[in-house]
């Protein structure tokens, strides 16, 4: 009888224990709900001659921000991208800098199968053929304003990784195109970032695993209580 009473008591949970279990289950549920999308960080910096012309003054442009996909692993196309926030920074002439989001920009080019994703990073295949680029809605596609273009052999933007926060056709010294050609800079299947999933996603997963470990510990501890 004593063993039976102890067993029944061990099944009762205090309010704190119930709250902890509810939190852990909610965390695991949240992790499952967010598993359908992945947010990657982007951090690209290029230093090169103005307009990509050897002999011109050197300047530096960068792309810093994030891209959220539908969770597809492998080749990505426009439909796989849910949102983006890309800060095109003209380090040499900060007035040219612009922040591109899905509300003020578009994917201006998506050719070939060159943009791809793993669970932790985005990559562009400079060894293949194709292009992928983001550009501000205004003045618009192919205007020469406000774009980031990744290109492997396509003729619409300069070959390689090109960043143009301002206007590439200004021809007034304020022009801000910087290019790292595939043959001179990035080659092969090149990472676009030191990318990992957002910290919040990692935190949820860690808490979830901690909850699983805690519940396993309590389950293994019960026989010891029942034989006391």
PDB file of C-alpha atoms in Angstrom:
ATOM      1  CA  UNK A   1       0.000   0.000   0.000  1.00  0.00           C
ATOM      2  CA  UNK A   2       2.846   2.376   0.792  1.00  0.00           C
ATOM      3  CA  UNK A   3       4.273   1.919  -2.672  1.00  0.00           C
ATOM      4  CA  UNK A   4       0.865   2.661  -4.214  1.00  0.00           C
ATOM      5  CA  UNK A   5       0.407   5.870  -2.204  1.00  0.00           C
ATOM      6  CA  UNK A   6       3.862   7.129  -3.182  1.00  0.00           C
ATOM      7  CA  UNK A   7       3.161   6.347  -6.816  1.00  0.00           C
ATOM      8  CA  UNK A   8      -0.059   8.350  -6.750  1.00  0.00           C
ATOM      9  CA  UNK A   9       1.603  11.299  -5.022  1.00  0.00           C
ATOM     10  CA  UNK A  10       4.429  11.350  -7.596  1.00  0.00           C
ATOM     11  CA  UNK A  11       1.862  11.863 -10.385  1.00  0.00           C
ATOM     12  CA  UNK A  12       0.502  15.045  -8.835  1.00  0.00           C
ATOM     13  CA  UNK A  13       2.042  18.272 -10.133  1.00  0.00           C
ATOM     14  CA  UNK A  14       2.436  21.546  -8.308  1.00  0.00           C
ATOM     15  CA  UNK A  15       1.294  24.750 -10.086  1.00  0.00           C
ATOM     16  CA  UNK A  16       4.956  25.570 -10.797  1.00  0.00           C
ATOM     17  CA  UNK A  17       5.557  22.170 -12.382  1.00  0.00           C
ATOM     18  CA  UNK A  18       2.443  22.445 -14.534  1.00  0.00           C
ATOM     19  CA  UNK A  19       3.449  25.929 -15.654  1.00  0.00           C
ATOM     20  CA  UNK A  20       6.937  24.673 -16.577  1.00  0.00           C
ATOM     21  CA  UNK A  21       5.532  21.771 -18.582  1.00  0.00           C
ATOM     22  CA  UNK A  22       3.111  24.108 -20.406  1.00  0.00           C
ATOM     23  CA  UNK A  23       5.994  26.477 -21.219  1.00  0.00           C
ATOM     24  CA  UNK A  24       8.140  23.660 -22.562  1.00  0.00           C
ATOM     25  CA  UNK A  25       5.339  22.236 -24.678  1.00  0.00           C
ATOM     26  CA  UNK A  26       4.577  25.694 -26.010  1.00  0.00           C
ATOM     27  CA  UNK A  27       8.243  26.186 -26.871  1.00  0.00           C
ATOM     28  CA  UNK A  28       8.380  22.910 -28.737  1.00  0.00           C
ATOM     29  CA  UNK A  29       5.155  23.773 -30.542  1.00  0.00           C
ATOM     30  CA  UNK A  30       6.517  27.169 -31.504  1.00  0.00           C
ATOM     31  CA  UNK A  31       9.705  25.633 -32.846  1.00  0.00           C
ATOM     32  CA  UNK A  32       7.659  23.284 -35.011  1.00  0.00           C
ATOM     33  CA  UNK A  33       5.492  26.155 -36.280  1.00  0.00           C
ATOM     34  CA  UNK A  34       8.526  28.211 -37.331  1.00  0.00           C
ATOM     35  CA  UNK A  35      10.332  25.283 -38.938  1.00  0.00           C
ATOM     36  CA  UNK A  36       8.637  26.069 -42.256  1.00  0.00           C
ATOM     37  CA  UNK A  37      10.701  29.251 -42.735  1.00  0.00           C
ATOM     38  CA  UNK A  38      14.383  30.099 -42.310  1.00  0.00           C
ATOM     39  CA  UNK A  39      15.882  33.554 -41.855  1.00  0.00           C
ATOM     40  CA  UNK A  40      19.467  33.960 -43.038  1.00  0.00           C
ATOM     41  CA  UNK A  41      21.802  36.854 -42.330  1.00  0.00           C
ATOM     42  CA  UNK A  42      23.567  38.554 -45.240  1.00  0.00           C
ATOM     43  CA  UNK A  43      26.898  40.329 -44.875  1.00  0.00           C
ATOM     44  CA  UNK A  44      28.738  41.085 -48.112  1.00  0.00           C
ATOM     45  CA  UNK A  45      31.424  43.753 -48.501  1.00  0.00           C
ATOM     46  CA  UNK A  46      33.247  44.588 -51.725  1.00  0.00           C
ATOM     47  CA  UNK A  47      36.135  46.995 -52.218  1.00  0.00           C
ATOM     48  CA  UNK A  48      37.090  47.735 -55.796  1.00  0.00           C
ATOM     49  CA  UNK A  49      37.557  50.418 -58.443  1.00  0.00           C
ATOM     50  CA  UNK A  50      34.696  52.832 -59.097  1.00  0.00           C
ATOM     51  CA  UNK A  51      32.325  51.448 -61.750  1.00  0.00           C
ATOM     52  CA  UNK A  52      34.390  48.258 -61.815  1.00  0.00           C
ATOM     53  CA  UNK A  53      36.922  49.953 -64.085  1.00  0.00           C
ATOM     54  CA  UNK A  54      40.563  49.218 -63.307  1.00  0.00           C
ATOM     55  CA  UNK A  55      42.421  52.447 -62.554  1.00  0.00           C
ATOM     56  CA  UNK A  56      39.423  54.270 -61.072  1.00  0.00           C
ATOM     57  CA  UNK A  57      39.512  55.333 -57.397  1.00  0.00           C
ATOM     58  CA  UNK A  58      38.831  52.514 -54.920  1.00  0.00           C
ATOM     59  CA  UNK A  59      35.598  52.521 -52.943  1.00  0.00           C
ATOM     60  CA  UNK A  60      33.692  50.130 -50.694  1.00  0.00           C
ATOM     61  CA  UNK A  61      30.051  49.034 -50.774  1.00  0.00           C
ATOM     62  CA  UNK A  62      28.290  46.413 -48.669  1.00  0.00           C
ATOM     63  CA  UNK A  63      25.023  44.506 -48.305  1.00  0.00           C
ATOM     64  CA  UNK A  64      23.982  43.820 -44.710  1.00  0.00           C
ATOM     65  CA  UNK A  65      20.655  42.393 -43.595  1.00  0.00           C
ATOM     66  CA  UNK A  66      18.531  39.280 -43.813  1.00  0.00           C
ATOM     67  CA  UNK A  67      16.558  37.112 -46.218  1.00  0.00           C
ATOM     68  CA  UNK A  68      13.704  34.844 -45.100  1.00  0.00           C
ATOM     69  CA  UNK A  69      12.832  31.785 -47.204  1.00  0.00           C
ATOM     70  CA  UNK A  70      10.049  29.227 -47.068  1.00  0.00           C
ATOM     71  CA  UNK A  71      12.514  26.679 -45.703  1.00  0.00           C
ATOM     72  CA  UNK A  72      13.459  25.121 -49.045  1.00  0.00           C
ATOM     73  CA  UNK A  73      16.868  23.451 -48.954  1.00  0.00           C
ATOM     74  CA  UNK A  74      18.555  23.441 -52.352  1.00  0.00           C
ATOM     75  CA  UNK A  75      17.907  25.719 -55.324  1.00  0.00           C
ATOM     76  CA  UNK A  76      15.896  28.866 -54.560  1.00  0.00           C
ATOM     77  CA  UNK A  77      13.736  30.992 -56.846  1.00  0.00           C
ATOM     78  CA  UNK A  78      11.581  34.083 -56.361  1.00  0.00           C
ATOM     79  CA  UNK A  79       8.619  32.144 -54.968  1.00  0.00           C
ATOM     80  CA  UNK A  80      10.815  30.662 -52.222  1.00  0.00           C
ATOM     81  CA  UNK A  81      11.645  34.081 -50.756  1.00  0.00           C
ATOM     82  CA  UNK A  82       9.123  35.376 -48.215  1.00  0.00           C
ATOM     83  CA  UNK A  83      10.806  38.640 -47.217  1.00  0.00           C
ATOM     84  CA  UNK A  84      14.098  40.498 -47.142  1.00  0.00           C
ATOM     85  CA  UNK A  85      15.714  43.484 -45.475  1.00  0.00           C
ATOM     86  CA  UNK A  86      18.914  44.444 -47.277  1.00  0.00           C
ATOM     87  CA  UNK A  87      20.826  47.583 -46.374  1.00  0.00           C
ATOM     88  CA  UNK A  88      22.892  48.643 -49.403  1.00  0.00           C
ATOM     89  CA  UNK A  89      25.640  50.730 -47.828  1.00  0.00           C
ATOM     90  CA  UNK A  90      27.898  53.014 -49.810  1.00  0.00           C
ATOM     91  CA  UNK A  91      30.779  53.308 -47.360  1.00  0.00           C
ATOM     92  CA  UNK A  92      32.576  55.873 -49.536  1.00  0.00           C
ATOM     93  CA  UNK A  93      29.489  58.059 -50.175  1.00  0.00           C
ATOM     94  CA  UNK A  94      26.939  57.293 -47.394  1.00  0.00           C
ATOM     95  CA  UNK A  95      24.275  59.539 -48.987  1.00  0.00           C
ATOM     96  CA  UNK A  96      23.780  56.849 -51.641  1.00  0.00           C
ATOM     97  CA  UNK A  97      22.869  54.154 -49.095  1.00  0.00           C
ATOM     98  CA  UNK A  98      19.399  52.614 -49.212  1.00  0.00           C
ATOM     99  CA  UNK A  99      17.481  49.909 -47.346  1.00  0.00           C
ATOM    100  CA  UNK A 100      15.628  47.461 -49.609  1.00  0.00           C
ATOM    101  CA  UNK A 101      12.630  45.507 -48.292  1.00  0.00           C
ATOM    102  CA  UNK A 102       9.800  43.633 -49.986  1.00  0.00           C
ATOM    103  CA  UNK A 103       7.736  46.843 -49.593  1.00  0.00           C
ATOM    104  CA  UNK A 104       9.986  49.093 -51.684  1.00  0.00           C
ATOM    105  CA  UNK A 105      11.874  46.685 -53.940  1.00  0.00           C
ATOM    106  CA  UNK A 106      11.567  43.622 -56.119  1.00  0.00           C
ATOM    107  CA  UNK A 107      13.558  40.631 -57.291  1.00  0.00           C
ATOM    108  CA  UNK A 108      14.583  42.113 -60.607  1.00  0.00           C
ATOM    109  CA  UNK A 109      16.263  39.054 -62.041  1.00  0.00           C
ATOM    110  CA  UNK A 110      15.976  35.306 -61.369  1.00  0.00           C
ATOM    111  CA  UNK A 111      17.676  33.298 -64.102  1.00  0.00           C
ATOM    112  CA  UNK A 112      19.112  29.807 -63.956  1.00  0.00           C
ATOM    113  CA  UNK A 113      19.490  27.744 -60.781  1.00  0.00           C
ATOM    114  CA  UNK A 114      22.335  29.606 -59.092  1.00  0.00           C
ATOM    115  CA  UNK A 115      20.963  30.713 -55.721  1.00  0.00           C
ATOM    116  CA  UNK A 116      20.814  27.865 -53.215  1.00  0.00           C
ATOM    117  CA  UNK A 117      20.413  27.247 -49.502  1.00  0.00           C
ATOM    118  CA  UNK A 118      21.553  24.841 -46.835  1.00  0.00           C
ATOM    119  CA  UNK A 119      20.093  24.728 -43.337  1.00  0.00           C
ATOM    120  CA  UNK A 120      22.558  27.407 -42.225  1.00  0.00           C
ATOM    121  CA  UNK A 121      23.654  29.434 -45.257  1.00  0.00           C
ATOM    122  CA  UNK A 122      22.864  31.018 -48.610  1.00  0.00           C
ATOM    123  CA  UNK A 123      25.166  30.485 -51.587  1.00  0.00           C
ATOM    124  CA  UNK A 124      25.530  31.718 -55.169  1.00  0.00           C
ATOM    125  CA  UNK A 125      27.105  29.433 -57.747  1.00  0.00           C
ATOM    126  CA  UNK A 126      29.479  31.586 -59.799  1.00  0.00           C
ATOM    127  CA  UNK A 127      30.587  28.483 -61.712  1.00  0.00           C
ATOM    128  CA  UNK A 128      27.158  27.983 -63.276  1.00  0.00           C
ATOM    129  CA  UNK A 129      25.067  30.256 -65.538  1.00  0.00           C
ATOM    130  CA  UNK A 130      22.407  32.607 -64.227  1.00  0.00           C
ATOM    131  CA  UNK A 131      21.688  35.648 -62.103  1.00  0.00           C
ATOM    132  CA  UNK A 132      19.736  36.760 -59.060  1.00  0.00           C
ATOM    133  CA  UNK A 133      19.206  40.367 -58.051  1.00  0.00           C
ATOM    134  CA  UNK A 134      17.264  42.794 -55.852  1.00  0.00           C
ATOM    135  CA  UNK A 135      16.385  46.333 -56.979  1.00  0.00           C
ATOM    136  CA  UNK A 136      14.341  49.276 -55.722  1.00  0.00           C
ATOM    137  CA  UNK A 137      10.847  49.707 -57.205  1.00  0.00           C
ATOM    138  CA  UNK A 138      11.669  53.288 -58.165  1.00  0.00           C
ATOM    139  CA  UNK A 139      12.968  54.200 -60.708  1.00  0.00           C
ATOM    140  CA  UNK A 140      12.569  50.489 -61.380  1.00  0.00           C
ATOM    141  CA  UNK A 141      13.967  47.393 -63.002  1.00  0.00           C
ATOM    142  CA  UNK A 142      17.072  47.862 -65.197  1.00  0.00           C
ATOM    143  CA  UNK A 143      17.198  51.583 -64.348  1.00  0.00           C
ATOM    144  CA  UNK A 144      20.733  51.389 -62.952  1.00  0.00           C
ATOM    145  CA  UNK A 145      19.585  52.561 -59.518  1.00  0.00           C
ATOM    146  CA  UNK A 146      19.717  50.819 -56.143  1.00  0.00           C
ATOM    147  CA  UNK A 147      20.496  47.173 -56.763  1.00  0.00           C
ATOM    148  CA  UNK A 148      22.470  44.118 -55.673  1.00  0.00           C
ATOM    149  CA  UNK A 149      23.101  41.700 -58.544  1.00  0.00           C
ATOM    150  CA  UNK A 150      24.774  38.292 -58.458  1.00  0.00           C
ATOM    151  CA  UNK A 151      25.684  37.243 -61.989  1.00  0.00           C
ATOM    152  CA  UNK A 152      27.383  34.312 -63.673  1.00  0.00           C
ATOM    153  CA  UNK A 153      27.613  34.881 -67.416  1.00  0.00           C
ATOM    154  CA  UNK A 154      24.293  36.752 -67.831  1.00  0.00           C
ATOM    155  CA  UNK A 155      24.440  40.076 -69.678  1.00  0.00           C
ATOM    156  CA  UNK A 156      22.046  42.243 -67.647  1.00  0.00           C
ATOM    157  CA  UNK A 157      24.551  43.298 -64.975  1.00  0.00           C
ATOM    158  CA  UNK A 158      28.309  43.058 -64.644  1.00  0.00           C
ATOM    159  CA  UNK A 159      29.650  39.567 -64.120  1.00  0.00           C
ATOM    160  CA  UNK A 160      30.219  38.687 -60.470  1.00  0.00           C
ATOM    161  CA  UNK A 161      28.873  40.242 -57.283  1.00  0.00           C
ATOM    162  CA  UNK A 162      27.872  43.872 -57.902  1.00  0.00           C
ATOM    163  CA  UNK A 163      26.520  46.358 -55.371  1.00  0.00           C
ATOM    164  CA  UNK A 164      25.064  49.703 -56.465  1.00  0.00           C
ATOM    165  CA  UNK A 165      23.335  51.658 -53.664  1.00  0.00           C
ATOM    166  CA  UNK A 166      22.985  54.768 -55.877  1.00  0.00           C
ATOM    167  CA  UNK A 167      22.977  55.324 -59.647  1.00  0.00           C
ATOM    168  CA  UNK A 168      25.546  53.540 -61.816  1.00  0.00           C
ATOM    169  CA  UNK A 169      24.890  55.947 -64.701  1.00  0.00           C
ATOM    170  CA  UNK A 170      25.641  59.164 -62.811  1.00  0.00           C
ATOM    171  CA  UNK A 171      29.108  59.629 -64.372  1.00  0.00           C
ATOM    172  CA  UNK A 172      29.740  62.514 -62.001  1.00  0.00           C
ATOM    173  CA  UNK A 173      32.187  61.129 -59.462  1.00  0.00           C
ATOM    174  CA  UNK A 174      29.285  60.144 -57.191  1.00  0.00           C
ATOM    175  CA  UNK A 175      28.733  56.941 -59.100  1.00  0.00           C
ATOM    176  CA  UNK A 176      28.905  54.013 -56.715  1.00  0.00           C
ATOM    177  CA  UNK A 177      29.063  50.657 -58.477  1.00  0.00           C
ATOM    178  CA  UNK A 178      31.502  48.139 -56.974  1.00  0.00           C
ATOM    179  CA  UNK A 179      32.006  44.721 -58.552  1.00  0.00           C
ATOM    180  CA  UNK A 180      33.837  41.576 -57.494  1.00  0.00           C
ATOM    181  CA  UNK A 181      33.981  39.538 -60.696  1.00  0.00           C
ATOM    182  CA  UNK A 182      33.625  35.782 -60.426  1.00  0.00           C
ATOM    183  CA  UNK A 183      37.099  35.329 -61.911  1.00  0.00           C
ATOM    184  CA  UNK A 184      38.674  37.910 -59.582  1.00  0.00           C
ATOM    185  CA  UNK A 185      36.758  37.544 -56.338  1.00  0.00           C
ATOM    186  CA  UNK A 186      34.135  35.003 -55.423  1.00  0.00           C
ATOM    187  CA  UNK A 187      34.266  31.754 -57.354  1.00  0.00           C
ATOM    188  CA  UNK A 188      32.405  28.472 -57.271  1.00  0.00           C
ATOM    189  CA  UNK A 189      29.526  27.985 -54.867  1.00  0.00           C
ATOM    190  CA  UNK A 190      30.285  31.033 -52.755  1.00  0.00           C
ATOM    191  CA  UNK A 191      28.642  31.825 -49.371  1.00  0.00           C
ATOM    192  CA  UNK A 192      26.817  35.141 -49.276  1.00  0.00           C
ATOM    193  CA  UNK A 193      27.181  35.498 -45.533  1.00  0.00           C
ATOM    194  CA  UNK A 194      28.511  34.049 -42.317  1.00  0.00           C
ATOM    195  CA  UNK A 195      24.910  32.905 -42.044  1.00  0.00           C
ATOM    196  CA  UNK A 196      23.168  31.015 -39.274  1.00  0.00           C
ATOM    197  CA  UNK A 197      19.463  30.854 -38.392  1.00  0.00           C
ATOM    198  CA  UNK A 198      18.177  33.745 -36.296  1.00  0.00           C
ATOM    199  CA  UNK A 199      19.231  33.606 -32.586  1.00  0.00           C
ATOM    200  CA  UNK A 200      15.589  33.356 -31.540  1.00  0.00           C
ATOM    201  CA  UNK A 201      15.225  30.113 -33.477  1.00  0.00           C
ATOM    202  CA  UNK A 202      18.307  28.652 -31.811  1.00  0.00           C
ATOM    203  CA  UNK A 203      17.027  29.732 -28.391  1.00  0.00           C
ATOM    204  CA  UNK A 204      13.710  27.995 -28.958  1.00  0.00           C
ATOM    205  CA  UNK A 205      15.418  24.798 -30.052  1.00  0.00           C
ATOM    206  CA  UNK A 206      17.772  24.830 -27.054  1.00  0.00           C
ATOM    207  CA  UNK A 207      14.871  25.344 -24.651  1.00  0.00           C
ATOM    208  CA  UNK A 208      12.967  22.556 -26.338  1.00  0.00           C
ATOM    209  CA  UNK A 209      15.856  20.107 -25.967  1.00  0.00           C
ATOM    210  CA  UNK A 210      16.297  21.193 -22.350  1.00  0.00           C
ATOM    211  CA  UNK A 211      12.618  20.429 -21.746  1.00  0.00           C
ATOM    212  CA  UNK A 212      12.957  16.971 -23.263  1.00  0.00           C
ATOM    213  CA  UNK A 213      15.983  16.291 -21.060  1.00  0.00           C
ATOM    214  CA  UNK A 214      14.159  17.526 -17.950  1.00  0.00           C
ATOM    215  CA  UNK A 215      11.125  15.322 -18.574  1.00  0.00           C
ATOM    216  CA  UNK A 216      13.365  12.300 -19.279  1.00  0.00           C
ATOM    217  CA  UNK A 217      15.177  12.939 -15.997  1.00  0.00           C
ATOM    218  CA  UNK A 218      11.906  13.013 -14.033  1.00  0.00           C
ATOM    219  CA  UNK A 219      10.690   9.853 -15.745  1.00  0.00           C
ATOM    220  CA  UNK A 220      13.889   8.018 -14.799  1.00  0.00           C
ATOM    221  CA  UNK A 221      13.707   9.336 -11.230  1.00  0.00           C
ATOM    222  CA  UNK A 222      10.202   7.933 -10.532  1.00  0.00           C
ATOM    223  CA  UNK A 223      11.190   4.277  -9.920  1.00  0.00           C
ATOM    224  CA  UNK A 224      13.593   5.401  -7.180  1.00  0.00           C
ATOM    225  CA  UNK A 225      10.768   7.263  -5.455  1.00  0.00           C
ATOM    226  CA  UNK A 226       8.404   4.337  -5.689  1.00  0.00           C
ATOM    227  CA  UNK A 227      10.864   1.942  -4.030  1.00  0.00           C
ATOM    228  CA  UNK A 228      11.629   4.286  -1.147  1.00  0.00           C
TER     229      UNK A 228
END
